[in-house]
Amino acid sequence: MRRQTYKSWGNLPFGKQKVIPLLSRSDPLPTLSEGETILPYGNGRSYGDSCLNTDGALIDTRYLDHMIQFDRERGVVTCESGVFLKDLLTLLIPDGWCLPVLPGTQFVTVGGAIANDVHGKNHSQFGSFGCHVLQFELLRSDGRRLLCSPTQNEVYYHATIGGLGLTGVIVWAQIQARPISSTDLECETIKFSGVEDFFRLEEDSQNTHEYRVAWIDCLSKGTALGRGHYSRANHADGRRVSRDSLLWKKRISFPLTPPISAVNKFTLQAFNSVYFHRQRKTIRKDTLSFETFFFPLDHIRQWNRMYGPRGFYQYQCVLPMDQACTGVTTLLRMIASGGIGSFLVVLKAFGDCAAPGMLSFSRPGVTLALDIPNHGQRTLDALSRLDEIVLNANGALYPAKDARMPPDMFRASFPRLDEFIPLIDPVFSSSFWRRIQPTSQSGDER
Amino acid sequence: MTNIAIFGVTSAIAQATGRLMACDGTRFCLIGRNAEQLEIIKQDYLVRGASDVFVFPCDLASRTTHQDLVDNIMQSVGQLDIVLLAHGVLPDQAACEEDPFEMSEAFEVNALSHMSLLTVLANVMAQHTKGTLAVITSVAGVRGRKSNYVYGAAKGAVSIFLDGLRHRLSSTGVQVLDIRPGFVDTPMTADFEKGPLWASPEDIARGILKAIEKRKDVTYLPHFWWWIMMIIRHLPRFVMHKTGL
């Protein structure tokens, strides 16, 4: 078995790994040599190293892509863990069903969505992806196949949702879909001029609009600090569900990795400014198709290549509501003055739905996410400064997006960590997991 | 009702092709060695919308069973509209150079078993006025190269066989399609380091459907392989022999 370069979405250099495909849902896990570790790999859409296992092996689940059952009356679908959300949507939508939680790309696997307990733009109403997982099968290295649900093998159920692939391989899962009235979305985009406006809009919209998200012009300073666009949307009325809304007429592609990043001071300044002013009126109303609204970035295949061969970091934090307004303002001020610069700074509010995973990221509060080109130590230093603000506000960082958080940041982010650790499968590990081990306990590293 | 038979359906390309066709009004006959995996694929196609799926577990390398197998299939569905032959293995070229038995075994699975099945199927299809016989060969069959000429020779033999069969069936309206994929990222090629020339089984599957729709005779998938193979085919020998191809 040759070592291969499997990457994560951030394209940061992490080295090679042995790749072992799991060819069938009835296959056992491979026999490993002494000291070897494994980690399941879906489609590599995590940004950092949580889906990688450098110097260890990856269990590639891409061939676990079979549907198992679909109850069209109740909207319950069972499929193998390597199935893409795109394929689930293609199955569900013609019958008027939809996945209740949709992340920013449909090219993630069901297993990956569970292992990172992903969230969408409607967290306050539907919580995270894990809230809709009725049951799944977990394959452990000792050969056991555990059927996990809220009432059966519950500890493994709660450890595996958001468990970063460390508790075993999710072989198949059963998910409860939700009905939708239409694949079209009635969307309102409102220009706002600062962080406080965002919170005001949130308050106005939380009972009237299911999907809510804001884009922020991260380069604006002074009085314009925190200006942006607030989008709120609902599924359109009237029964119109269309499978066609899932097919981009033409997807374009970023064909090559340019030798240097296309994302720099000038392109960022230009983009942020043009994007903010693209809309003249304060409020714009549109009817958007399903893919345009939920997955705008999927329109450009391999958009991650625009950051060049050095790749990029994502930084996503959540701050509790009472700290959110001042915390976000401080973060944005730091970002604008520190010249971190990002195309996509996204601000969303999480609702009160309790996430089912011990290591779930979503929790009541406000979450801020940004992409940052990798400029080496300069970028790492700037992100450490953001860490301090997040820590002071009792916030947390998202492992699915992370490639650099220090061990104490991880521990502070996940208070149920000690409950989780004993449930990790002894031969499972990841680059991320080894990285966030406290250095004083390096003897315990898996 | 469209009746589709896929031989070697557990292969990644065949499975992806069937998946694209699985919709209301399609009936599948799935043939492969692994009975358990056939059931998994059957379930998958049914959930995705296929009207009916029959499975026929059998080892296609054993040629004596071919007539009975096709008879059984015809008994189940009555008529075949699309037939896809996709079974085969990637032999170890070095082992084939050492051992004549290994070499002939590779030829058996990749060439003779196809020709034997095609002989039986052609006689069935010849009675219809429409339909498609599609066979997955390879760009490797276009010219013998030292890195895998045993596989290439078997695939090339099937391509020439298909040429003749197409000639024979030309008056019937049956399409004989020779599908020549390049590098495809499947379990068969799991040990290769992948580069920009590699395609996914889904890309190939979409190409196959398009070629069936356009009633093509030969298709290179992805299409740029037509250009690559044209160059390789016309390389003078003294140049060819300097390459490691």
XYZ file of C-alpha atoms in Angstrom:
691
model
C 0.000 0.000 0.000
C 1.618 3.235 -1.109
C 1.516 6.415 0.928
C -0.674 9.052 -0.602
C -1.209 12.757 -0.252
C -4.704 13.191 1.111
C -5.428 16.789 1.900
C -7.943 18.709 3.896
C -9.801 21.689 2.479
C -7.335 24.284 3.783
C -4.564 22.820 1.562
C -2.033 23.308 4.328
C 0.916 20.938 3.998
C 0.517 17.947 6.340
C 2.519 15.158 4.691
C 1.544 11.753 3.408
C -0.477 8.948 4.887
C -1.262 5.332 4.173
C -4.770 5.020 2.746
C -6.881 1.903 3.232
C -10.286 1.948 1.516
C -13.189 0.239 3.260
C -14.856 -1.505 0.328
C -18.076 -2.759 1.882
C -20.185 -2.059 4.929
C -19.771 -5.674 5.977
C -15.966 -5.567 5.794
C -13.969 -5.593 9.028
C -11.377 -2.936 9.818
C -7.906 -3.756 8.487
C -5.351 -5.515 10.640
C -2.778 -3.023 11.806
C 0.835 -3.329 12.728
C 1.926 -2.610 16.285
C 1.524 1.050 17.191
C -0.212 1.968 13.928
C -3.224 4.280 14.172
C -6.211 4.826 11.892
C -8.786 7.530 11.245
C -11.887 7.457 9.021
C -11.746 9.899 6.080
C -14.857 11.108 4.258
C -14.387 13.797 1.635
C -11.709 15.879 3.361
C -13.827 19.013 3.710
C -12.633 19.757 7.217
C -10.241 22.677 6.885
C -7.362 21.671 9.098
C -5.921 18.413 10.390
C -8.915 16.884 12.174
C -9.570 14.616 9.144
C -5.902 13.695 8.657
C -3.588 11.211 10.319
C -0.084 12.010 9.139
C 2.268 9.039 9.501
C -0.714 6.864 10.373
C -3.416 5.383 8.159
C -6.710 6.736 6.846
C -9.748 4.512 6.373
C -11.219 5.934 3.179
C -15.012 5.581 3.378
C -15.780 6.804 -0.143
C -17.022 3.378 -1.275
C -19.567 3.270 1.535
C -21.898 5.277 -0.677
C -25.038 3.122 -0.816
C -28.554 4.057 0.127
C -30.184 1.483 2.374
C -33.760 2.569 2.939
C -36.026 5.555 2.443
C -39.413 5.742 4.119
C -41.144 8.313 1.933
C -44.118 8.647 4.299
C -42.123 9.423 7.435
C -39.094 11.053 5.815
C -36.630 8.645 7.414
C -33.586 7.798 5.336
C -30.893 5.208 6.042
C -27.629 5.247 4.133
C -23.972 4.344 4.376
C -21.665 6.923 5.886
C -19.764 7.829 2.710
C -22.905 9.148 0.973
C -22.638 12.861 0.123
C -25.294 15.238 1.422
C -25.793 16.134 -2.243
C -26.967 12.593 -2.986
C -29.253 12.559 0.028
C -30.825 15.828 -1.105
C -31.295 14.446 -4.611
C -33.196 11.558 -3.060
C -35.216 13.553 -0.517
C -36.244 16.679 -2.386
C -38.516 15.234 -5.098
C -40.688 13.806 -2.310
C -40.892 17.135 -0.497
C -38.312 16.280 2.171
C -35.050 17.985 2.997
C -32.165 17.601 5.423
C -33.004 19.751 8.449
C -29.427 21.030 8.789
C -27.316 22.054 5.806
C -23.688 23.160 6.130
C -22.084 25.489 3.570
C -21.233 22.696 1.146
C -23.157 19.646 0.005
C -19.927 17.799 -0.759
C -19.524 16.436 2.738
C -20.289 12.873 3.698
C -22.948 11.826 6.184
C -20.179 10.378 8.376
C -18.287 13.670 8.299
C -21.424 15.669 9.075
C -21.998 13.507 12.161
C -18.365 13.399 13.272
C -18.191 17.212 13.213
C -21.821 17.709 14.258
C -22.108 20.414 11.603
C -24.548 23.303 11.731
C -26.336 25.531 9.243
C -28.068 28.877 9.010
C -31.128 27.696 10.922
C -29.548 26.594 14.177
C -32.088 28.347 16.389
C -34.860 26.247 14.897
C -33.238 22.907 14.046
C -30.035 22.710 16.074
C -27.084 20.795 14.679
C -26.900 17.822 12.283
C -26.593 15.344 15.150
C -30.038 16.342 16.475
C -31.598 14.534 13.510
C -29.531 11.351 13.572
C -31.881 8.642 14.820
C -29.265 5.899 14.974
C -26.033 4.678 13.426
C -23.701 1.695 13.436
C -20.262 2.212 14.932
C -17.501 -0.223 13.965
C -14.810 -0.496 16.626
C -11.315 -1.890 16.234
C -12.148 -4.877 18.443
C -14.652 -5.929 15.775
C -17.786 -4.908 17.681
C -20.559 -3.234 15.730
C -22.454 -0.974 18.102
C -25.933 0.197 17.219
C -25.991 3.671 18.717
C -29.067 5.792 19.368
C -30.302 8.105 22.145
C -31.547 4.984 23.962
C -29.011 2.332 22.969
C -25.255 2.549 23.587
C -26.057 6.152 24.443
C -22.573 7.058 25.597
C -21.147 6.074 22.222
C -23.979 7.922 20.482
C -23.126 11.146 22.300
C -19.376 10.604 21.970
C -19.471 9.862 18.238
C -21.622 12.856 17.284
C -19.016 15.579 17.103
C -16.405 12.963 18.035
C -14.041 13.804 15.144
C -13.903 10.183 13.962
C -12.028 9.043 17.052
C -14.579 6.624 18.507
C -14.708 4.208 15.563
C -15.975 4.118 11.979
C -19.587 5.163 11.418
C -20.730 2.532 8.918
C -24.285 3.688 8.268
C -26.689 6.180 9.755
C -30.413 6.830 9.875
C -31.569 10.421 9.584
C -34.925 12.116 10.104
C -35.660 14.556 7.271
C -38.022 17.517 7.519
C -40.676 18.561 5.034
C -40.204 21.723 2.967
C -42.811 23.730 1.100
C -40.485 24.722 -1.712
C -36.907 24.521 -2.929
C -37.072 28.260 -3.624
C -36.193 30.657 -0.849
C -37.674 34.079 -0.223
C -34.627 36.004 0.821
C -34.133 39.512 2.166
C -30.692 41.067 2.238
C -30.300 44.075 4.493
C -27.269 46.338 4.614
C -26.212 47.144 8.140
C -23.588 49.462 9.494
C -22.199 47.822 12.619
C -22.207 44.890 15.025
C -24.994 46.353 17.161
C -27.219 46.509 14.105
C -26.588 42.829 13.546
C -27.921 41.994 16.986
C -30.935 44.230 16.457
C -31.705 42.497 13.167
C -31.296 39.121 14.846
C -33.821 40.044 17.472
C -36.290 41.276 14.872
C -35.911 38.213 12.678
C -35.557 35.252 15.002
C -39.258 34.501 15.105
C -40.017 35.356 11.502
C -37.137 33.897 9.490
C -35.761 30.364 9.629
C -32.396 31.009 7.932
C -30.259 33.898 9.115
C -26.654 34.772 8.373
C -24.523 37.886 7.989
C -21.493 38.691 5.873
C -19.143 41.271 7.294
C -16.753 43.584 5.494
C -13.759 42.792 7.663
C -11.509 45.531 6.293
C -13.723 48.462 7.238
C -12.521 50.380 10.271
C -13.609 53.220 12.506
C -17.283 54.124 12.206
C -17.774 51.549 9.457
C -16.410 48.716 11.638
C -18.610 45.644 11.427
C -20.711 46.805 8.490
C -22.123 44.084 6.308
C -25.104 42.345 4.763
C -27.685 40.488 6.779
C -29.587 37.753 4.935
C -32.750 36.204 6.228
C -34.892 33.709 4.395
C -37.722 31.231 4.493
C -38.768 28.481 2.141
C -41.248 29.988 -0.314
C -44.921 29.198 0.105
C -46.726 26.964 -2.286
C -45.650 23.512 -3.221
C -42.805 23.759 -5.653
C -40.057 21.275 -5.119
C -37.723 20.762 -7.983
C -34.909 18.339 -8.443
C -33.442 20.728 -11.008
C -32.686 23.221 -8.281
C -29.956 20.806 -7.236
C -28.097 20.892 -10.518
C -25.909 23.852 -11.257
C -26.435 24.670 -14.888
C -22.716 25.037 -15.203
C -20.217 24.649 -12.425
C -16.990 26.470 -12.924
C -13.709 25.274 -11.571
C -10.507 26.755 -10.199
C -8.412 24.557 -12.491
C -4.935 24.947 -11.001
C -3.273 26.109 -7.844
C -1.686 29.465 -8.762
C 1.983 29.738 -7.731
C 1.119 32.544 -5.302
C -2.072 33.246 -3.445
C -4.667 35.195 -5.415
C -5.854 36.479 -2.060
C -3.838 39.522 -1.007
C -4.247 43.013 0.418
C -5.420 44.485 -2.874
C -7.841 41.796 -3.991
C -9.316 41.666 -0.503
C -9.786 45.413 -0.263
C -11.371 45.472 -3.696
C -13.608 42.476 -3.049
C -14.879 43.565 0.343
C -15.619 47.057 -0.838
C -17.341 46.023 -4.061
C -19.268 43.279 -2.305
C -20.567 45.673 0.334
C -21.680 48.230 -2.236
C -23.061 45.747 -4.782
C -26.445 46.426 -3.327
C -27.596 50.064 -3.497
C -30.814 49.798 -1.562
C -30.828 49.011 2.125
C -33.184 46.070 1.645
C -33.221 43.779 -1.352
C -35.738 40.994 -1.813
C -34.989 37.974 -3.997
C -36.314 34.552 -4.679
C -33.262 32.313 -4.731
C -32.850 28.734 -5.858
C -31.846 26.076 -3.366
C -28.196 25.808 -4.394
C -27.680 29.543 -4.801
C -28.897 30.131 -1.287
C -27.358 27.219 0.578
C -24.223 26.352 -1.362
C -22.949 29.426 -3.237
C -19.340 28.272 -2.887
C -20.061 24.881 -4.433
C -20.531 26.772 -7.670
C -16.758 27.081 -8.002
C -15.125 23.686 -7.774
C -11.849 23.689 -5.833
C -12.191 27.344 -4.811
C -9.722 26.580 -2.047
C -6.963 26.642 -4.685
C -7.154 30.425 -4.955
C -5.113 30.650 -1.765
C -2.102 29.242 -3.579
C 0.252 26.421 -2.625
C 0.610 27.553 1.015
C -3.082 27.082 1.682
C -5.179 28.930 4.226
C -6.531 28.831 7.750
C -10.114 29.067 8.864
C -10.952 30.507 12.219
C -14.368 29.874 13.687
C -15.300 30.696 17.225
C -18.491 30.887 19.233
C -19.053 33.437 21.981
C -21.816 33.186 24.603
C -24.646 35.674 24.097
C -23.836 37.916 27.071
C -20.301 38.463 25.761
C -21.161 38.383 22.090
C -21.574 42.044 21.189
C -18.417 43.320 22.831
C -16.494 40.151 21.963
C -17.326 40.287 18.263
C -16.535 43.998 18.117
C -13.141 43.406 19.724
C -12.432 40.521 17.350
C -13.382 42.583 14.299
C -11.259 45.507 15.464
C -8.329 43.151 15.876
C -8.937 41.614 12.442
C -9.211 45.002 10.716
C -6.154 46.463 12.392
C -4.055 43.305 12.325
C -4.497 43.089 8.551
C -5.608 39.465 8.773
C -8.037 40.072 5.916
C -10.576 37.632 4.645
C -13.103 37.316 1.814
C -15.695 35.659 3.867
C -16.320 36.766 7.367
C -19.568 35.230 8.454
C -21.569 35.917 11.579
C -24.440 33.722 12.727
C -26.428 33.296 15.897
C -26.889 29.885 17.478
C -30.132 29.147 19.273
C -30.720 27.320 22.509
C -31.051 23.777 21.061
C -28.690 21.580 23.050
C -26.239 19.789 20.754
C -26.185 16.015 21.270
C -22.410 15.489 21.117
C -19.965 15.635 23.996
C -17.620 17.602 21.721
C -20.270 19.433 19.701
C -19.221 22.935 18.770
C -22.607 24.631 18.462
C -23.953 26.152 21.669
C -26.050 29.206 22.513
C -24.300 32.354 21.346
C -22.882 33.935 18.236
C -20.391 32.362 15.874
C -17.855 34.204 13.732
C -15.966 32.473 10.909
C -13.231 33.729 8.619
C -10.700 32.447 6.047
C -7.116 33.676 6.334
C -4.337 33.113 3.786
C -1.357 31.314 5.280
C 1.550 33.715 5.753
C 3.355 31.473 8.202
C 4.264 32.741 11.652
C 2.683 36.153 11.054
C -0.719 34.495 10.584
C -0.254 32.192 13.565
C 0.629 35.134 15.816
C -2.398 37.088 14.676
C -4.670 34.104 15.361
C -3.188 33.649 18.842
C -4.260 37.194 19.595
C -7.799 36.279 18.558
C -7.608 33.226 20.867
C -7.090 35.493 23.852
C -10.258 37.421 23.109
C -12.236 34.208 22.659
C -10.869 32.737 25.902
C -11.678 35.887 27.837
C -15.242 35.775 26.549
C -15.630 32.073 27.555
C -15.898 31.159 23.905
C -14.836 28.073 21.967
C -13.094 27.157 18.700
C -14.380 24.715 16.060
C -12.063 21.700 15.527
C -13.411 21.073 11.997
C -11.961 24.421 10.942
C -8.821 24.331 12.999
C -5.187 23.621 12.173
C -3.424 25.452 14.978
C -5.303 25.849 18.269
C -3.181 25.177 21.365
C -4.132 22.407 23.847
C -5.413 24.796 26.524
C -7.742 26.449 23.997
C -9.185 23.032 23.135
C -9.686 22.097 26.759
C -11.372 25.416 27.505
C -13.658 24.945 24.490
C -14.945 21.506 25.460
C -15.887 21.093 29.116
C -17.048 17.495 28.552
C -13.626 16.406 27.272
C -12.898 14.088 30.213
C -16.150 12.245 29.636
C -15.175 11.754 25.970
C -11.592 10.541 26.309
C -12.320 7.021 27.692
C -14.664 6.353 24.737
C -11.989 6.883 22.080
C -11.113 3.686 20.232
C -7.582 2.649 21.288
C -6.187 2.475 17.732
C -7.904 5.622 16.449
C -6.068 8.917 16.339
C -5.658 11.988 14.156
C -3.094 14.687 13.528
C -5.468 17.077 15.282
C -5.862 14.842 18.311
C -2.121 14.430 18.817
C -1.639 18.163 18.376
C -4.086 19.215 21.097
C -2.682 16.839 23.716
C -1.222 18.794 26.637
C 2.561 18.597 26.208
C 3.099 17.665 29.868
C 1.145 14.459 29.261
C 2.846 13.546 26.004
C 3.287 10.003 27.343
C -0.476 9.537 26.972
C -0.473 10.413 23.314
C -2.286 8.003 21.118
C -39.712 -0.251 -19.079
C -35.982 -0.091 -19.831
C -34.146 -3.312 -19.056
C -30.496 -2.932 -18.160
C -28.002 -5.748 -17.551
C -24.673 -4.913 -15.919
C -21.961 -7.570 -15.856
C -19.341 -6.927 -13.167
C -21.564 -4.381 -11.428
C -19.451 -4.352 -8.270
C -16.770 -2.456 -10.207
C -16.818 1.238 -9.352
C -17.482 2.529 -12.878
C -20.308 0.067 -13.541
C -21.929 0.771 -10.229
C -21.829 4.524 -10.776
C -23.281 4.118 -14.279
C -26.177 2.024 -13.006
C -26.822 4.570 -10.287
C -27.260 7.332 -12.852
C -29.789 5.206 -14.709
C -31.701 4.098 -11.609
C -35.019 5.859 -11.944
C -38.649 5.007 -12.285
C -39.138 2.708 -15.264
C -35.737 1.002 -15.180
C -35.300 -2.681 -14.407
C -31.853 -4.025 -13.609
C -30.133 -7.393 -13.885
C -26.957 -7.243 -11.825
C -24.261 -9.825 -12.349
C -21.172 -10.158 -10.170
C -19.149 -12.521 -8.037
C -19.862 -11.130 -4.580
C -23.452 -12.043 -3.640
C -23.488 -9.895 -0.533
C -22.312 -6.808 -2.419
C -24.910 -7.471 -5.138
C -27.634 -7.251 -2.493
C -26.186 -3.959 -1.242
C -26.231 -2.517 -4.763
C -29.735 -3.860 -5.370
C -31.008 -2.053 -2.265
C -29.192 1.115 -3.330
C -30.720 1.143 -6.823
C -34.199 0.426 -5.474
C -34.007 3.301 -2.975
C -32.751 5.601 -5.737
C -35.788 4.808 -7.812
C -35.235 1.683 -9.927
C -38.490 -0.177 -10.569
C -37.069 -3.652 -10.111
C -33.685 -5.321 -9.597
C -32.676 -8.966 -10.171
C -29.316 -10.265 -9.027
C -27.306 -13.113 -10.533
C -24.285 -14.026 -8.435
C -21.746 -15.849 -10.587
C -18.109 -15.953 -11.592
C -17.878 -14.571 -15.110
C -14.420 -16.060 -15.576
C -16.048 -19.473 -15.924
C -17.112 -19.395 -19.563
C -19.191 -22.565 -19.548
C -21.917 -20.848 -17.547
C -22.420 -17.930 -19.930
C -25.224 -19.408 -22.044
C -27.242 -20.475 -18.977
C -26.666 -17.127 -17.325
C -27.966 -15.156 -20.299
C -30.916 -17.564 -20.640
C -31.788 -16.916 -16.978
C -31.559 -13.178 -17.472
C -33.802 -13.304 -20.532
C -36.309 -15.384 -18.621
C -36.473 -12.720 -15.912
C -36.816 -9.634 -18.095
C -37.793 -10.821 -21.571
C -35.728 -8.291 -23.446
C -32.549 -6.285 -22.926
C -32.245 -2.617 -23.850
C -28.843 -1.762 -22.434
C -26.068 -4.232 -21.657
C -22.877 -3.072 -19.967
C -19.851 -5.355 -19.629
C -17.534 -4.051 -16.926
C -15.860 -6.999 -15.255
C -12.123 -7.499 -15.342
C -8.972 -7.287 -13.282
C -5.772 -5.298 -13.522
C -3.095 -7.993 -13.734
C 0.358 -7.646 -12.235
C 2.454 -7.014 -15.341
C 5.700 -8.162 -13.732
C 4.106 -11.458 -12.645
C 2.691 -11.958 -16.165
C 6.180 -11.552 -17.604
C 7.498 -14.277 -15.317
C 4.713 -16.808 -15.501
C 2.859 -17.862 -18.679
C -0.030 -19.220 -16.592
C -0.486 -15.850 -14.903
C -0.410 -14.201 -18.340
C -3.054 -16.465 -19.876
C -5.211 -16.145 -16.759
C -5.196 -12.354 -17.215
C -6.189 -12.804 -20.836
C -8.939 -15.216 -19.822
C -10.639 -12.747 -17.446
C -10.106 -9.597 -19.485
C -10.630 -10.860 -23.033
C -11.994 -14.391 -23.508
C -14.725 -14.058 -20.929
C -15.934 -10.850 -22.630
C -15.824 -12.396 -26.097
C -17.664 -15.470 -24.894
C -20.397 -13.395 -23.223
C -20.619 -11.090 -26.225
C -21.123 -14.083 -28.493
C -24.119 -15.212 -26.472
C -25.469 -11.677 -25.995
C -25.028 -10.705 -29.643
C -27.287 -13.553 -30.707
C -29.944 -12.331 -28.295
C -29.585 -8.685 -29.271
C -29.503 -9.473 -32.999
C -33.169 -10.406 -32.748
C -34.029 -6.830 -31.692
C -34.023 -3.723 -33.766
C -32.659 -1.493 -31.051
C -30.590 -1.598 -27.888
C -27.054 -1.040 -26.752
C -24.136 -3.390 -26.123
C -21.591 -1.338 -24.205
C -18.234 -2.723 -23.153
C -15.585 -1.124 -20.981
C -12.206 -1.680 -22.588
C -9.295 0.699 -21.997
C -6.977 3.252 -23.542
C -4.348 0.622 -22.755
C -5.714 -1.421 -25.665
C -4.693 1.163 -28.259
C -0.976 0.392 -28.290
C 1.210 -2.154 -26.526
C 3.460 -0.553 -23.953
C 5.995 -2.278 -21.735
C 4.319 -1.134 -18.502
C 1.112 -3.130 -19.083
C 0.939 -4.848 -22.466
C -0.759 -7.979 -21.119
C -3.751 -5.989 -19.918
C -3.478 -3.829 -23.058
C -3.457 -6.840 -25.377
C -6.580 -8.284 -23.744
C -8.427 -4.950 -23.924
C -7.208 -4.387 -27.487
C -8.465 -7.824 -28.488
C -11.913 -6.969 -27.135
C -11.852 -3.666 -29.050
C -11.157 -5.461 -32.339
C -13.817 -8.042 -31.492
C -16.280 -5.188 -30.937
C -15.316 -3.644 -34.266
C -16.279 -6.838 -36.003
C -19.421 -7.307 -33.963
C -20.495 -3.751 -34.796
C -20.029 -4.541 -38.456
C -22.119 -7.690 -38.079
C -24.929 -5.922 -36.204
C -24.848 -2.749 -38.294
C -28.043 -3.684 -40.112
C -29.995 -4.368 -36.899
C -29.954 -0.978 -35.178
C -28.125 -2.345 -32.162
C -25.434 0.025 -30.900
C -22.063 -1.561 -30.115
C -20.168 0.847 -27.878
C -16.476 0.537 -27.049
C -15.757 2.573 -23.895
C -12.089 3.403 -23.393
C -11.428 5.036 -20.037
C -8.045 6.438 -19.055
C -6.880 6.538 -15.435
C -9.821 6.132 -13.071
C -9.630 6.403 -9.299
C -11.188 3.086 -8.198
C -10.308 0.252 -5.793
C -8.566 -1.419 -8.777
C -6.074 1.459 -8.880
C -5.912 2.128 -5.132
C -2.113 1.730 -5.037
C -1.353 4.391 -7.649
C -0.433 7.946 -6.717
C -3.130 10.107 -8.357
C -2.401 13.086 -10.597
C -4.311 15.582 -12.754
C -5.079 13.010 -15.485
C -7.173 10.921 -13.091
C -10.968 10.871 -13.321
C -13.613 9.705 -10.868
C -15.923 6.755 -11.608
C -18.833 9.248 -11.638
C -17.185 11.296 -14.402
C -16.750 8.144 -16.480
C -20.341 7.085 -15.777
C -21.681 10.397 -17.069
C -19.549 9.967 -20.191
C -20.930 6.479 -20.760
C -24.527 7.704 -20.575
C -23.770 10.481 -23.010
C -22.110 8.062 -25.444
C -25.120 5.730 -25.263
C -27.456 8.647 -25.853
C -25.448 9.866 -28.856
C -25.189 6.302 -30.169
C -21.420 6.505 -30.488
C -19.235 3.578 -31.586
C -16.106 4.382 -29.618
C -15.659 6.825 -26.759
C -12.538 7.906 -24.892
C -13.283 8.985 -21.327
C -12.525 11.692 -20.384
C -12.311 12.954 -23.962
C -8.759 14.306 -23.752
C -7.555 10.699 -23.858
C -8.413 10.652 -27.561
C -5.667 13.226 -28.117
C -3.208 11.527 -25.807
C -3.740 8.146 -27.452
C -3.530 9.627 -30.918
C -0.066 10.896 -30.071
C 0.985 7.632 -28.431
C -0.357 5.581 -31.313
C 1.672 7.588 -33.809
C 4.910 7.814 -31.880
C 7.675 6.322 -34.010
C 9.053 3.146 -32.436
C 12.504 4.589 -31.845
C 10.906 7.372 -29.781
C 8.492 5.014 -28.026
C 11.336 2.747 -26.977
C 13.064 5.629 -25.227
C 10.045 6.222 -22.974
C 9.029 4.353 -19.855
C 5.338 4.335 -20.861
